[in-house]
Amino acid sequence: MSWLIVPNVFNTEELDKMCEYFDTHAKLTEGTTPTNSGTWRESQISFFERTDPDINWVFKRLDREIMDVNAATFKFKLNGYRAFQYAVYNQNGHYRFHPDTGNGEMGVRKLSASLLLNEQDIDFEGGEFLFNTGNESNPHKIVIERGSMVLFPSYMLHAVSPVTKGVRKSLVVWVEGPNFI
């Protein structure tokens, strides 16, 4: 399997606490891409560092889930990650197909994770998580429930379809490691 969904990483109370914290502390900026084209991506983002003691518990839970899945499924050699991205997609917000390739302080991006913080069809409509499995016009839609996370190799083409109503919120992690050989 190319991706894996980890259900119920956080419960409703924890998700509410996280959203309140992120909404209060996020310094949102426009998400950019290497092309900086507004048609490619429309979202607001903020990064949260591992050194923030108020959300250390979030990192610990993400660490455990990501490392357990990697050990059982992907078996990538990983060095870790220093921060996660809080992403907000307002109405018409989207992110066209892209890989999460790139280099960071701890190596190349090898494993990506996207955790949905709010509930599709209640808090927002549209905003589906998509994988391009060979035909961009017929992508594979991934159903991610609130509090669940999809994990996949960072080189996979993926997207977020346009939000048609409400606001979609997620956390994104890029776990880095040595180059693939």
Coordinates of C-alpha atoms in Angstrom, one line a residue:
M1 CA 0.0 0.0 0.0
S2 CA 1.2 3.5 -0.9
W3 CA -0.4 5.3 2.1
L4 CA -1.9 4.4 5.4
I5 CA -4.6 6.0 7.5
V6 CA -4.1 6.0 11.2
P7 CA -7.6 6.5 12.9
N8 CA -8.2 8.4 16.1
V9 CA -4.8 9.8 16.7
F10 CA -6.4 12.5 18.9
N11 CA -9.8 12.5 20.6
T12 CA -12.5 15.3 20.3
E13 CA -11.4 17.0 23.6
E14 CA -7.7 17.0 22.5
L15 CA -8.6 18.3 19.0
D16 CA -10.7 21.1 20.5
K17 CA -7.8 22.0 22.7
M18 CA -5.4 22.0 19.8
C19 CA -7.6 24.1 17.6
E20 CA -8.1 26.7 20.3
Y21 CA -4.4 26.9 20.9
F22 CA -3.5 27.1 17.2
D23 CA -6.2 29.6 16.4
T24 CA -4.9 31.8 19.3
H25 CA -1.2 31.4 18.7
A26 CA -0.8 30.9 14.9
K27 CA 0.9 33.7 13.0
L28 CA -0.8 32.8 9.7
T29 CA 0.9 33.7 6.4
E30 CA 0.0 32.8 2.9
G31 CA 1.2 29.4 1.9
T32 CA 3.7 29.6 -0.9
T33 CA 5.2 27.1 -3.4
P34 CA 8.4 27.2 -5.3
T35 CA 6.6 29.0 -8.2
N36 CA 4.7 31.3 -5.7
S37 CA 1.7 31.1 -8.0
G38 CA -1.6 31.9 -6.3
T39 CA -3.3 29.5 -8.6
W40 CA -1.2 26.6 -7.3
R41 CA -2.0 26.9 -3.6
E42 CA -4.4 29.0 -1.6
S43 CA -4.1 28.5 2.1
Q44 CA -2.8 30.1 5.3
I45 CA 0.0 28.4 7.3
S46 CA 1.9 28.7 10.5
F47 CA 4.7 26.6 11.9
F48 CA 4.9 25.3 15.4
E49 CA 8.3 24.3 16.8
R50 CA 9.0 21.3 19.0
T51 CA 10.4 23.6 21.6
D52 CA 7.0 25.1 22.5
P53 CA 6.2 23.5 25.9
D54 CA 2.4 24.1 25.6
I55 CA 2.1 21.7 22.6
N56 CA 4.9 19.2 23.4
W57 CA 2.2 16.6 24.1
V58 CA 1.1 16.9 20.4
F59 CA 4.6 16.2 19.2
K60 CA 5.0 13.2 21.5
R61 CA 1.7 11.7 20.1
L62 CA 2.6 12.4 16.5
D63 CA 6.1 11.0 17.1
R64 CA 4.7 7.7 18.5
E65 CA 2.2 7.2 15.8
I66 CA 4.5 8.1 12.9
M67 CA 7.4 6.0 14.1
D68 CA 5.1 3.0 14.9
V69 CA 3.6 3.1 11.4
N70 CA 7.0 3.6 9.7
A71 CA 8.5 0.7 11.6
A72 CA 5.6 -1.6 10.6
T73 CA 4.9 -0.4 7.1
F74 CA 7.3 1.9 5.3
K75 CA 10.6 1.0 7.1
F76 CA 12.3 4.2 6.0
K77 CA 15.4 5.4 7.8
L78 CA 14.3 8.6 9.5
N79 CA 16.0 11.3 11.5
G80 CA 12.9 13.2 12.7
Y81 CA 11.3 16.6 12.2
R82 CA 11.6 19.9 14.1
A83 CA 8.2 21.5 13.5
F84 CA 4.8 20.9 12.0
Q85 CA 2.7 23.1 9.8
Y86 CA -0.8 24.3 10.8
A87 CA -2.7 24.8 7.6
V88 CA -6.0 26.7 7.2
Y89 CA -8.0 26.4 4.0
N90 CA -10.8 29.0 3.8
Q91 CA -13.6 28.9 1.1
N92 CA -11.9 28.3 -2.3
G93 CA -8.7 27.3 -0.5
H94 CA -6.9 24.4 -2.2
Y95 CA -3.5 22.9 -3.0
R96 CA -2.9 21.4 -6.5
F97 CA -1.1 18.2 -7.0
H98 CA 2.5 18.3 -5.7
P99 CA 5.1 16.1 -3.9
D100 CA 6.5 17.1 -0.6
T101 CA 10.1 16.8 -1.8
G102 CA 12.8 19.0 -0.4
N103 CA 15.7 19.2 2.0
G104 CA 15.5 20.2 5.6
E105 CA 17.9 20.4 8.5
M106 CA 17.6 16.7 9.2
G107 CA 17.8 15.4 5.6
V108 CA 15.4 14.9 2.8
R109 CA 11.7 14.7 3.3
K110 CA 10.8 11.0 3.2
L111 CA 7.5 10.6 5.0
S112 CA 4.6 13.0 5.0
A113 CA 1.7 13.0 7.4
S114 CA -1.6 15.0 7.3
L115 CA -3.9 15.1 10.3
L116 CA -7.4 16.5 10.0
L117 CA -8.3 18.8 12.9
N118 CA -11.9 19.5 12.1
E119 CA -14.8 17.6 10.5
Q120 CA -15.6 17.3 6.8
D121 CA -19.3 17.9 6.0
I122 CA -19.8 19.7 9.3
D123 CA -17.0 22.3 9.6
F124 CA -16.3 22.4 5.8
E125 CA -17.3 21.0 2.5
G126 CA -15.0 20.0 -0.3
G127 CA -11.3 20.0 0.7
E128 CA -10.9 16.4 -0.1
F129 CA -7.4 14.9 0.3
L130 CA -6.4 13.4 -3.1
F131 CA -3.7 11.2 -4.5
N132 CA -2.7 11.2 -8.1
T133 CA -2.2 7.5 -8.8
G134 CA -1.5 8.0 -12.5
N135 CA -4.4 10.0 -13.7
E136 CA -4.8 13.5 -12.3
S137 CA -8.3 13.8 -13.8
N138 CA -9.4 10.8 -11.9
P139 CA -7.6 11.0 -8.5
H140 CA -8.1 8.7 -5.6
K141 CA -10.1 10.5 -2.8
I142 CA -9.0 9.7 0.7
V143 CA -11.6 9.9 3.5
I144 CA -9.8 11.3 6.6
E145 CA -12.0 11.6 9.7
R146 CA -11.4 14.3 12.3
G147 CA -8.5 13.3 14.5
S148 CA -7.2 10.8 11.9
M149 CA -4.0 11.0 9.9
V150 CA -2.8 9.9 6.5
L151 CA 0.8 8.9 6.2
F152 CA 2.6 8.4 2.8
P153 CA 6.0 8.7 1.1
S154 CA 6.8 12.3 0.5
Y155 CA 7.4 11.8 -3.2
M156 CA 3.7 10.9 -3.9
L157 CA 1.7 13.4 -5.8
H158 CA -1.2 14.6 -3.6
A159 CA -3.6 17.6 -3.4
V160 CA -6.4 19.2 -1.4
S161 CA -9.4 20.0 -3.5
P162 CA -11.1 23.4 -3.2
V163 CA -13.0 24.0 -0.1
T164 CA -16.6 24.9 -1.1
K165 CA -17.9 25.9 2.3
G166 CA -16.5 26.6 5.7
V167 CA -12.9 26.2 6.8
R168 CA -10.6 23.1 6.7
K169 CA -7.8 22.8 9.3
S170 CA -5.0 20.3 9.4
L171 CA -1.5 19.6 10.7
V172 CA 1.2 18.6 8.2
V173 CA 4.5 16.9 9.2
W174 CA 7.4 16.1 6.9
V175 CA 9.7 13.6 8.5
E176 CA 13.3 13.8 7.2
G177 CA 16.0 11.2 6.8
P178 CA 19.0 10.3 4.6
N179 CA 18.7 10.2 0.8
F180 CA 16.9 7.2 -0.7
I181 CA 19.5 4.9 -2.2

